[in-house]
Amino acid sequence: MPKKRSLEEKSADPAAREMLAYAEEMGISTAFERADALAPCNIGAAGLCCKLCGMGPCRLTKDGATGICGATIDTIQARNLIRAIAAGAAAHSDHGRDMAFTLKAVANGEAEGYMIRDVAKLRTVAARYDIPIEGRAPEEIANDLADLYIAQFGQQNGRVVPTVRAPEKRQKLWEERGVIPRGIDREVVEALHRTHIGDDQDPRHILHHAIRTAIADGWGGSMIATDVSDILFGTPAPLLGQANLGVLKEDMVNVIVHGHEPTLSEMIVAASQDPEIIEYAKAAGAKGISLSGICCTANEILMRQGIPAAGNFLHQELAILTGAVEAMVVDVQCIMQALVKLADNFHTKIITTSPKVRIKGATHIEFDEHRALTIAKEILKVAIDNFKNRGETRIPQDRADLIPGFSHEYINYALGGSYRGSFRPLNDAIMAGRIRGVAAIVGCNNPRTQQDFMHVYVTERLLKEDVLVVETGCSAIASAKSGFLLGEAGLEKVGPGLREVCEAIGIPPVLHMGSCVDNSRILTVLTQMVEEGGLGDDIDQLPAVGLAPEWMSEKALAIGTYCVASGAYVIFGGSNPVSGMPDRVADSTLIEQYISEGWEELYGGKMEFVTDPDEIIRRTLEHIDKKRADLGLPAYDPNRFGRSGDARIHELEALPLEERRAAIYGARAK
Ligand code: NFS
């Protein structure tokens, strides 16, 4: 019998615990409780089930077993893995395609309500591809860039163009290995073709194409999505935001936008500020409209507009349980079907908007970027009309302030200033050992593990070890809820060297870099660190690690794989989709070995699945220290730092005047 967990075991977040207690009291089902009731299939979870044809499903339970067609465990695991990676790449990239079409429509004056907000980024990106920019109107440049980007999806030969933005050495390596993606859709389709019954049956050869498919995501579809979002909605820069369910308002119409694409949510933000809509809300008896986000939509509008985040993936049901949400407006990805049934217990309307996503029982108001503002207003009116149906509410009071908005452009600026924006200070801090290394902590919540615990634990431990942390996706929201994304709030938990750097530059120790497609920003940061000099000439030489401690989505696997292809060491927590049976004969399956040691030999990056958080930390620090040693940098020694910056000033301030003088001038006087 699966174990029923306590509230504390289900989530590290007090707001979640409060709502889960309420759900239990009301007898309402949530993903947390369904995860307790439904044990995962141990054969499927280990990657040992093949259901690619009608002879199966073949469930292989012993080392050496094969499917009816003769497929081995290694082949089946490789096929399952590449299919997940292809689905993840498809999701990110299809999002990128829609953004490119929106850019095209904006350039041609056909998209109501949108404009080109960041002309500087448009010009910088266009110039990278030799699109003429001088003397041209932003719309002309945008039209050419949109055409180029749209073409990347259906391109048959050549290379997906954003790959030219990788370090030169990396590009050469990809060419040598034959993994430069030719066209985004082509690689995804080929992944499906190769895994049809009776096609590619050499696991290494299958996974070779997994790398190419993943590069088409990170250095293709995702990068396109991030570029176009910045061009249309503005490149993020730090601003003040809030996170957790306490952002919902008792006296206002609460509308939550949930999903991933910023095209609709940005328009809902604009519509919510329209005087006509505000009046409409007031006429309905509310003080106004309060907008908030869940999942990566939350990150998109939090980073750019400071709209609060109601929570991460596992908060979607909990938000409805407050009884205070008039409408949850969803577009694509990470939306639970369970929302509709859950919402039946309250007045909340679930509104689907994407032509690609409908949920039985939900209200569908289809979004079309050509009439975006009109549709956004229509959606808000539905929510406002629903305000009168609100019953009893139960809004947890937990909310935390945060400062998101660390695009790579902003980090560059913060480190060097307007006229000499540069990654030099970051590289110098790493070289000196003030910063031991960098960790990107990303990815989902998974109801099979305690919500947020792994994200927060791993983040806290690494900060103590002077590792600078950058975050995206639901991981960033977990840190936001825990107060790490606010400079002073997190600093007493930070190691001495990193603390000095954060104080000197004025940044929090954890940098929120955006949504999951914005992991492409991390690729750009890593590239800029390489190009700045002093830390080797390719990403695999950097003392950097990527972690997805609570992953669950196929997109996370795609992200992990393109990070490996780019040279990073990536560790996933939680479940291991290529583990094989627990009683397997060898220490690791052939696939586990291949994506770790095998990929490291080929690309300098490796992928591992590790459940124990302390082991994740150990491996992360071991890797960072090894990379430091390989670069000839001094070994990490925290005792060398912490004698400057704000900490030192506070210490001096506490001394009597004479002693303070002696401390400051004494050494010099001698
Ligand atoms: Ni990323 Fe964003 Fe969250 Fe996981 Fe889902 S919202 S795209 S997949 S659950 S981090």
XYZ file of C-alpha atoms and ligand atoms in Angstrom:
680
model
C 0.000 0.000 0.000
C 1.457 3.393 -0.884
C 2.162 5.588 2.125
C -0.043 8.579 2.899
C 2.280 11.473 3.614
C 1.814 14.170 6.237
C 1.279 17.786 5.133
C 4.899 18.528 6.043
C 6.110 15.691 3.855
C 4.035 16.913 0.928
C 5.309 20.472 0.756
C 7.925 22.718 2.282
C 5.694 25.716 1.640
C 3.422 26.805 4.524
C 0.814 28.218 2.124
C 0.623 24.843 0.366
C 0.283 23.016 3.678
C -2.572 25.276 4.700
C -4.432 24.654 1.448
C -3.741 20.916 1.530
C -5.189 20.686 5.035
C -8.272 22.473 3.729
C -8.497 20.110 0.721
C -8.379 17.145 3.090
C -11.072 18.646 5.275
C -13.277 19.200 2.226
C -12.475 15.791 0.712
C -11.141 17.422 -2.466
C -8.542 15.565 -4.481
C -5.189 17.160 -5.372
C -2.079 15.946 -7.203
C -0.321 15.547 -3.847
C -2.865 13.083 -2.600
C -3.225 11.319 -5.980
C 0.564 10.828 -5.962
C 0.186 9.014 -2.635
C -2.659 6.883 -3.902
C -1.151 5.978 -7.259
C 2.211 4.250 -7.072
C 4.251 4.698 -10.257
C 4.624 1.624 -12.464
C 8.124 0.460 -11.614
C 8.684 -0.995 -15.081
C 7.603 2.120 -16.963
C 9.414 4.439 -14.538
C 12.670 2.607 -15.146
C 12.311 2.953 -18.926
C 11.682 -0.769 -19.419
C 8.271 -0.655 -21.075
C 8.010 -0.452 -24.857
C 4.602 0.458 -26.234
C 5.643 1.606 -29.664
C 3.665 -1.033 -31.570
C 0.668 -3.316 -31.304
C 2.711 -6.423 -30.463
C 3.287 -4.997 -27.002
C 3.402 -3.296 -24.641
C 6.504 -5.324 -23.873
C 7.428 -5.016 -20.228
C 10.984 -6.180 -19.698
C 11.700 -7.239 -16.165
C 15.002 -9.100 -16.318
C 18.484 -8.230 -17.472
C 18.948 -9.610 -20.973
C 15.215 -9.758 -21.775
C 13.994 -8.485 -25.136
C 10.699 -7.340 -26.604
C 8.784 -9.414 -29.160
C 10.697 -7.762 -32.027
C 13.965 -8.468 -30.221
C 14.505 -4.903 -28.992
C 16.906 -4.913 -26.042
C 16.513 -2.993 -22.800
C 19.146 -0.472 -23.960
C 17.313 0.195 -27.214
C 13.974 0.549 -25.459
C 15.401 2.936 -22.855
C 17.122 5.021 -25.530
C 13.927 5.168 -27.579
C 11.842 6.217 -24.588
C 14.374 8.866 -23.666
C 14.674 10.400 -27.134
C 10.883 10.475 -27.499
C 10.633 12.456 -24.274
C 13.388 14.805 -25.421
C 11.665 15.280 -28.784
C 8.361 16.083 -27.075
C 10.076 18.592 -24.819
C 11.896 20.170 -27.762
C 8.604 20.288 -29.686
C 6.835 22.095 -26.843
C 9.514 24.774 -26.454
C 9.984 25.162 -30.171
C 6.323 25.363 -31.071
C 6.128 28.155 -28.517
C 9.075 29.786 -30.344
C 7.274 29.366 -33.680
C 4.167 31.131 -32.370
C 6.328 33.974 -31.080
C 7.999 34.301 -34.505
C 4.589 34.462 -36.211
C 3.508 37.129 -33.734
C 6.644 39.134 -34.560
C 5.789 38.847 -38.242
C 2.240 40.068 -37.603
C 3.502 42.982 -35.476
C 6.033 43.952 -38.152
C 3.203 44.122 -40.674
C 0.815 46.061 -38.456
C -1.543 43.101 -38.171
C -1.353 42.422 -34.433
C -3.705 44.508 -32.368
C -2.193 45.900 -29.175
C 1.403 44.729 -29.653
C 4.443 46.814 -30.436
C 8.197 46.406 -30.700
C 9.302 47.388 -27.205
C 13.008 46.612 -27.403
C 14.398 48.023 -30.629
C 17.973 47.727 -29.328
C 17.605 43.975 -28.842
C 15.938 43.647 -32.249
C 18.917 45.346 -33.868
C 21.487 43.336 -31.897
C 19.839 40.008 -32.703
C 19.265 40.874 -36.379
C 22.881 41.974 -36.761
C 24.053 38.563 -35.473
C 22.531 37.062 -38.611
C 23.732 39.818 -40.977
C 20.265 41.265 -41.446
C 20.864 44.910 -42.512
C 19.901 47.303 -39.723
C 21.321 50.710 -40.587
C 18.781 53.237 -41.810
C 15.912 50.760 -41.565
C 12.693 51.049 -39.588
C 12.281 48.567 -36.701
C 9.307 47.013 -38.525
C 11.429 46.270 -41.615
C 14.144 44.658 -39.508
C 11.528 42.754 -37.500
C 9.923 41.469 -40.685
C 13.250 40.064 -41.911
C 14.079 38.568 -38.530
C 10.611 36.988 -38.296
C 11.039 35.458 -41.768
C 14.446 34.095 -40.837
C 13.159 32.662 -37.569
C 10.008 31.158 -39.106
C 12.223 29.484 -41.729
C 14.229 27.682 -39.024
C 11.331 25.387 -38.265
C 10.750 24.016 -41.757
C 14.349 24.248 -42.946
C 15.626 20.986 -44.441
C 19.383 21.493 -44.708
C 22.096 23.753 -43.425
C 22.067 24.811 -39.777
C 19.569 26.290 -37.351
C 20.892 29.848 -37.195
C 21.053 30.649 -33.453
C 23.725 27.912 -33.179
C 26.190 30.518 -34.498
C 25.876 32.167 -31.094
C 27.622 29.264 -29.308
C 31.348 29.521 -28.514
C 33.385 28.885 -31.669
C 35.057 25.792 -30.284
C 31.660 24.328 -29.373
C 30.363 24.909 -32.895
C 33.395 23.112 -34.347
C 32.856 20.206 -31.970
C 29.197 19.944 -33.016
C 30.243 19.996 -36.686
C 32.788 17.229 -36.100
C 30.251 15.127 -34.227
C 27.562 15.730 -36.864
C 25.005 17.140 -34.434
C 24.354 20.620 -35.811
C 20.558 20.686 -36.219
C 19.419 21.213 -39.808
C 15.888 22.385 -39.124
C 13.945 22.368 -35.856
C 10.929 20.406 -37.072
C 13.140 18.059 -39.064
C 15.031 16.880 -35.985
C 11.841 16.324 -33.977
C 10.226 14.402 -36.838
C 13.344 12.326 -37.345
C 13.378 11.434 -33.639
C 9.864 10.042 -34.048
C 10.722 8.276 -37.293
C 13.833 6.647 -35.852
C 11.865 5.259 -32.917
C 9.027 3.761 -34.945
C 9.019 -0.040 -34.827
C 11.860 -1.492 -36.821
C 13.999 1.618 -37.322
C 17.045 2.814 -35.413
C 18.052 0.066 -32.979
C 21.521 1.051 -31.892
C 21.065 2.903 -28.579
C 24.150 5.081 -29.065
C 23.021 6.051 -32.551
C 19.534 6.891 -31.251
C 20.998 9.081 -28.522
C 23.314 10.785 -30.995
C 20.185 12.125 -32.621
C 18.774 13.026 -29.198
C 21.663 15.486 -28.865
C 20.903 17.033 -32.261
C 17.198 17.319 -31.403
C 17.982 18.955 -28.067
C 20.375 21.480 -29.652
C 17.526 22.385 -32.024
C 15.588 23.269 -28.882
C 18.125 25.186 -26.758
C 20.040 26.873 -29.568
C 16.925 26.978 -31.760
C 13.295 27.080 -30.685
C 13.872 28.198 -27.079
C 16.373 30.875 -28.047
C 13.968 32.154 -30.700
C 11.164 32.263 -28.100
C 13.302 34.270 -25.668
C 14.606 36.675 -28.334
C 11.172 37.472 -29.711
C 9.576 37.808 -26.259
C 12.239 40.356 -25.326
C 11.836 42.244 -28.595
C 8.056 42.449 -28.271
C 7.636 42.803 -24.525
C 10.969 44.209 -23.385
C 14.178 42.626 -22.132
C 13.802 42.022 -18.398
C 15.628 44.160 -15.848
C 15.301 43.948 -12.065
C 12.069 45.111 -10.494
C 10.167 44.336 -7.322
C 7.716 41.454 -7.337
C 5.903 39.131 -4.951
C 5.253 35.426 -4.863
C 2.921 32.908 -3.231
C -0.807 32.517 -2.724
C -0.936 35.536 -0.416
C -0.830 37.740 -3.521
C -4.518 36.946 -4.164
C -6.811 39.773 -3.068
C -9.940 39.466 -0.998
C -11.620 42.567 -2.399
C -10.625 42.308 -6.057
C -11.416 40.157 -9.054
C -8.574 37.622 -9.085
C -7.473 36.394 -12.489
C -4.637 33.883 -12.731
C -2.808 33.343 -15.994
C -1.225 29.911 -16.173
C 0.834 28.230 -18.837
C 3.724 29.461 -20.908
C 3.343 31.862 -23.797
C 3.603 35.583 -22.999
C 1.542 36.649 -26.030
C -1.807 36.295 -24.277
C -0.720 37.104 -20.729
C 0.953 40.369 -21.779
C -2.302 41.439 -23.410
C -4.270 40.488 -20.305
C -1.892 42.671 -18.298
C -2.569 45.550 -20.724
C -6.338 44.953 -20.694
C -6.428 44.817 -16.865
C -5.086 48.380 -16.786
C -7.694 49.661 -19.227
C -9.966 52.244 -17.504
C -13.055 50.707 -19.107
C -12.239 47.304 -17.608
C -11.384 48.747 -14.199
C -14.730 50.564 -14.199
C -16.457 47.348 -15.210
C -14.855 45.590 -12.225
C -15.891 48.372 -9.860
C -19.444 48.216 -11.147
C -19.391 44.529 -10.219
C -18.561 45.442 -6.612
C -14.803 44.760 -6.681
C -12.032 47.262 -6.026
C -10.380 46.340 -9.300
C -8.624 43.451 -11.001
C -5.742 41.591 -9.426
C -3.696 39.592 -11.860
C -1.193 36.917 -10.941
C 0.557 34.003 -12.628
C 1.337 30.329 -12.207
C 4.198 28.357 -13.820
C 6.222 29.983 -16.577
C 3.527 32.463 -17.604
C 4.043 33.789 -14.091
C 7.749 34.152 -14.762
C 7.186 35.928 -18.084
C 4.965 38.672 -16.652
C 6.779 38.815 -13.314
C 10.116 39.476 -15.037
C 8.778 42.175 -17.309
C 5.815 43.753 -15.548
C 6.274 42.875 -11.880
C 2.938 41.002 -11.883
C 3.002 38.707 -8.816
C 3.439 34.953 -9.074
C 0.726 33.007 -7.242
C 2.991 29.978 -7.321
C 4.751 27.229 -9.196
C 3.460 24.046 -10.852
C 1.984 22.428 -7.730
C 0.186 25.635 -6.742
C -2.253 25.499 -9.662
C -4.828 23.449 -7.789
C -4.110 25.147 -4.470
C -4.895 28.567 -5.931
C -8.394 27.427 -6.862
C -8.886 26.002 -3.374
C -8.719 29.559 -1.990
C -12.163 30.133 -3.479
C -10.956 33.605 -4.447
C -10.079 33.034 -8.105
C -12.681 34.236 -10.593
C -10.862 32.848 -13.623
C -7.797 30.772 -14.342
C -6.789 31.532 -17.906
C -4.550 28.871 -19.426
C -2.691 28.544 -22.707
C -0.231 25.683 -23.204
C 1.895 23.235 -21.154
C 1.907 22.084 -17.513
C -1.853 22.574 -17.114
C -3.473 19.761 -15.133
C -6.705 18.310 -16.476
C -7.745 17.994 -12.820
C -8.295 21.771 -12.650
C -11.741 21.550 -14.235
C -13.102 19.011 -11.760
C -11.531 20.830 -8.850
C -13.011 24.128 -10.014
C -16.485 22.537 -9.959
C -16.300 22.823 -6.161
C -15.896 26.581 -6.419
C -17.031 29.385 -8.717
C -13.689 29.524 -10.594
C -13.890 29.406 -14.371
C -11.121 27.575 -16.184
C -10.683 29.304 -19.540
C -8.641 27.590 -22.244
C -7.357 29.900 -24.962
C -4.949 28.033 -27.240
C -6.159 26.488 -30.504
C -3.944 23.556 -29.449
C -5.328 22.993 -25.947
C -8.857 22.259 -24.836
C -9.951 20.597 -21.628
C -13.333 18.945 -21.435
C -15.611 21.011 -19.220
C -13.545 24.215 -19.489
C -14.754 27.441 -21.115
C -12.921 28.017 -24.400
C -12.224 31.547 -25.616
C -9.802 31.201 -28.467
C -6.870 33.550 -28.612
C -5.805 35.123 -31.888
C -2.886 37.553 -31.869
C -4.555 39.647 -34.574
C -7.356 40.575 -32.117
C -5.401 40.111 -28.920
C -6.515 43.116 -26.902
C -10.199 42.624 -27.723
C -10.022 38.967 -26.680
C -8.103 39.805 -23.506
C -10.838 42.262 -22.517
C -13.522 39.699 -23.299
C -11.776 37.197 -21.005
C -11.509 39.728 -18.192
C -15.204 40.562 -18.496
C -16.057 36.888 -18.068
C -13.962 36.879 -14.889
C -15.544 40.085 -13.594
C -19.059 38.771 -14.287
C -18.125 35.766 -12.168
C -17.162 37.869 -9.115
C -20.737 37.854 -7.823
C -20.649 34.057 -7.628
C -17.731 34.000 -5.202
C -18.454 32.106 -1.988
C -16.353 31.788 1.147
C -12.648 32.454 0.615
C -9.541 31.163 2.302
C -6.438 33.003 1.137
C -3.189 32.059 2.917
C -1.276 35.115 4.066
C 2.098 33.871 2.849
C 3.808 36.030 0.274
C 7.452 36.990 -0.237
C 9.051 39.947 -1.978
C 11.579 39.259 -4.687
C 13.649 40.939 -7.347
C 13.448 39.077 -10.637
C 14.587 40.265 -14.058
C 18.177 39.130 -14.523
C 18.413 38.805 -18.272
C 21.941 38.229 -19.560
C 21.814 41.768 -20.943
C 21.111 43.108 -17.462
C 23.809 40.992 -15.814
C 26.276 42.324 -18.363
C 25.205 45.868 -17.550
C 25.165 45.343 -13.780
C 28.678 43.991 -13.837
C 30.191 46.676 -15.982
C 27.899 49.712 -16.183
C 26.361 51.451 -19.216
C 29.543 52.113 -21.140
C 31.605 49.126 -20.291
C 29.045 46.338 -19.808
C 31.117 43.216 -19.331
C 31.321 39.821 -17.701
C 34.852 40.637 -16.531
C 33.979 41.160 -12.848
C 32.176 37.806 -12.743
C 35.051 35.980 -14.400
C 37.536 37.739 -12.111
C 35.532 36.777 -9.025
C 35.531 33.140 -10.129
C 39.204 33.227 -10.991
C 40.086 34.739 -7.613
C 37.936 32.131 -5.833
C 35.484 34.627 -4.344
C 32.874 32.793 -6.352
C 33.657 29.083 -6.343
C 31.512 28.350 -9.385
C 28.062 28.765 -10.866
C 24.998 26.522 -10.597
C 21.851 26.798 -12.684
C 18.973 25.354 -10.652
C 15.950 24.886 -12.859
C 12.860 22.819 -13.541
C 9.617 21.676 -12.083
C 7.841 20.573 -8.930
C 7.008 16.899 -8.742
C 4.246 15.761 -6.358
C 6.229 12.595 -5.648
C 8.750 14.654 -3.692
C 8.200 17.296 -1.026
C 7.276 20.441 -2.964
C 10.133 22.979 -3.112
C 12.266 21.142 -0.560
C 14.940 19.969 -2.994
C 15.126 23.340 -4.759
C 15.494 25.238 -1.523
C 17.842 22.765 0.173
C 20.195 22.544 -2.779
C 20.137 26.323 -3.288
C 20.874 27.011 0.374
C 23.730 24.528 0.538
C 25.379 25.828 -2.618
C 25.126 29.472 -1.556
C 26.991 28.595 1.640
C 29.713 27.123 -0.532
C 30.078 30.395 -2.454
C 28.383 29.067 -5.560
C 26.471 31.765 -7.458
C 23.033 30.435 -8.357
C 20.940 31.326 -11.397
C 17.397 30.005 -11.632
C 14.466 29.724 -14.017
C 11.041 28.109 -14.166
C 9.341 26.638 -11.128
C 12.664 26.436 -9.300
C 12.941 30.234 -9.379
C 9.434 30.529 -7.941
C 10.390 28.083 -5.160
C 13.343 30.302 -4.267
C 11.173 33.395 -4.536
C 8.699 31.973 -2.030
C 11.600 31.192 0.309
C 13.062 34.689 0.182
C 16.308 33.954 -1.674
C 15.601 36.392 -4.471
C 15.903 39.462 -2.343
C 19.423 40.758 -1.742
C 19.614 41.382 1.992
C 17.126 38.681 2.915
C 19.272 35.896 1.549
C 22.726 37.247 2.255
C 23.291 35.903 5.744
C 22.976 32.437 4.263
C 25.686 33.090 1.706
C 29.377 32.165 1.845
C 31.889 34.978 2.546
C 33.295 35.431 -0.966
C 29.990 35.345 -2.808
C 28.550 37.715 -0.234
C 31.264 40.266 -0.990
C 30.468 40.087 -4.682
C 26.701 40.412 -4.150
C 27.211 43.415 -1.886
C 29.660 45.100 -4.223
C 27.470 44.720 -7.311
C 24.139 44.937 -5.508
C 22.627 41.665 -6.692
C 20.822 38.885 -4.819
C 22.825 35.642 -4.517
C 20.185 33.872 -6.596
C 19.447 35.434 -9.952
C 16.004 34.835 -11.418
C 16.559 34.579 -15.161
C 13.046 33.816 -16.353
C 10.898 31.001 -17.658
C 12.036 27.581 -18.842
C 12.468 28.663 -22.470
C 14.719 31.316 -20.951
C 17.229 28.638 -20.086
C 18.536 29.851 -23.435
C 19.631 32.951 -21.487
C 21.827 30.684 -19.371
C 23.449 29.342 -22.548
C 24.184 32.938 -23.523
C 25.638 33.777 -20.094
C 27.907 30.718 -20.251
C 29.012 31.723 -23.756
C 29.732 35.266 -22.656
C 31.775 33.973 -19.718
C 33.831 31.915 -22.169
C 34.250 34.822 -24.566
C 35.282 37.183 -21.757
C 38.413 35.091 -21.249
C 40.253 33.510 -18.369
C 37.947 30.540 -17.911
C 38.925 28.409 -20.882
C 37.637 28.548 -24.403
C 34.499 26.440 -24.209
C 31.529 25.904 -21.892
C 32.755 22.494 -20.715
C 35.740 24.163 -19.038
C 33.647 26.443 -16.821
C 33.189 25.540 -13.145
C 29.441 25.302 -13.690
C 26.693 22.731 -13.100
C 23.007 22.475 -14.083
C 20.514 20.983 -11.604
C 16.852 20.019 -11.962
C 16.146 18.681 -8.469
C 12.356 18.154 -8.774
C 11.968 17.570 -12.508
C 8.888 15.933 -14.003
C 8.290 17.262 -17.539
C 9.674 16.072 -20.862
C 10.777 19.660 -21.433
C 13.142 19.294 -18.488
C 14.803 16.322 -20.189
C 15.182 18.335 -23.409
C 16.761 21.205 -21.459
C 19.112 18.850 -19.624
C 20.196 17.288 -22.899
C 20.941 20.572 -24.669
C 22.922 21.697 -21.635
C 24.962 18.477 -21.841
C 25.438 19.034 -25.591
C 26.687 22.517 -24.708
C 29.252 21.066 -22.298
C 27.514 21.228 -18.906
C 27.290 18.650 -16.147
C 23.561 18.185 -15.471
C 22.114 16.422 -12.425
C 18.433 15.531 -12.154
C 16.888 14.729 -8.787
C 13.870 12.492 -8.284
C 13.018 9.738 -10.701
C 15.437 8.173 -13.155
C 13.844 7.227 -16.498
C 16.764 5.015 -17.524
C 17.463 3.261 -14.237
C 16.570 -0.291 -15.230
C 15.304 -2.755 -12.636
C 16.447 -2.353 -9.023
C 17.845 -5.906 -9.127
C 19.859 -5.288 -12.294
C 23.234 -7.012 -12.397
C 25.465 -4.033 -13.261
C 25.985 -0.827 -11.202
C 24.415 1.260 -13.884
C 22.543 0.526 -17.069
C 24.304 0.931 -20.382
C 22.215 4.024 -21.060
C 23.050 5.565 -17.687
C 26.712 4.987 -18.451
C 26.402 6.339 -21.957
C 24.647 9.602 -21.065
C 27.202 10.143 -18.307
C 30.689 8.937 -19.267
C 29.854 8.455 -22.956
C 28.449 11.913 -23.493
C 31.225 13.440 -21.388
C 33.816 11.980 -23.722
C 31.975 13.328 -26.754
C 30.685 16.699 -25.533
C 32.407 17.431 -22.212
C 29.011 17.452 -20.474
C 27.206 14.597 -18.763
C 23.765 13.743 -17.415
C 23.097 11.920 -14.163
C 20.060 11.101 -12.041
C 20.684 11.352 -8.300
C 18.003 11.128 -5.622
C 19.960 12.075 -2.491
C 20.273 15.891 -2.163
C 23.564 15.632 -0.269
C 25.005 13.510 -3.039
C 23.818 16.139 -5.561
C 25.772 18.756 -3.593
C 28.837 16.552 -3.282
C 28.966 15.847 -7.014
C 28.296 19.495 -7.867
C 31.153 20.783 -5.705
C 33.493 18.022 -6.819
C 32.839 18.966 -10.446
C 33.285 22.685 -9.812
C 36.554 22.114 -7.943
C 37.835 19.799 -10.656
C 37.101 22.386 -13.341
C 38.842 25.048 -11.247
C 41.904 22.819 -10.933
C 41.900 22.025 -14.662
C 41.900 25.767 -15.382
C 44.822 26.250 -13.005
C 42.751 28.445 -10.674
C 43.494 28.596 -6.935
C 41.689 25.950 -4.895
C 38.561 27.265 -3.205
C 39.316 28.634 0.272
C 36.517 30.544 2.041
C 38.928 31.793 4.738
C 40.513 34.194 2.282
C 37.339 36.248 1.962
C 34.691 37.991 4.001
C 36.958 40.790 5.257
C 35.547 43.432 2.943
C 32.134 44.616 1.830
C 29.136 45.395 4.015
C 29.990 42.707 6.579
C 33.315 44.376 7.336
C 31.703 47.810 7.545
C 29.141 46.578 10.078
C 31.929 44.970 12.088
C 33.931 48.211 12.100
C 30.900 50.273 12.996
C 30.427 48.192 16.099
C 33.938 49.055 17.384
C 34.692 52.042 19.669
C 36.150 54.960 17.687
C 39.799 54.435 18.645
C 39.730 50.754 17.870
C 37.930 51.440 14.617
C 40.647 53.927 13.643
C 43.341 51.467 14.524
C 41.611 48.764 12.544
C 41.360 50.978 9.483
C 44.611 52.945 9.627
C 46.718 50.839 11.940
C 48.179 48.569 9.323
C 48.851 51.477 7.002
C 50.509 53.544 9.764
C 52.979 50.763 10.416
Ni 9.393 24.218 -16.957
Fe 7.542 25.971 -17.025
Fe 7.332 24.432 -14.166
Fe 8.422 22.345 -15.122
Fe 6.268 23.250 -16.144
S 6.079 25.427 -15.659
S 8.436 25.208 -18.682
S 8.085 22.312 -17.198
S 6.515 22.522 -14.210
S 9.528 24.172 -14.578
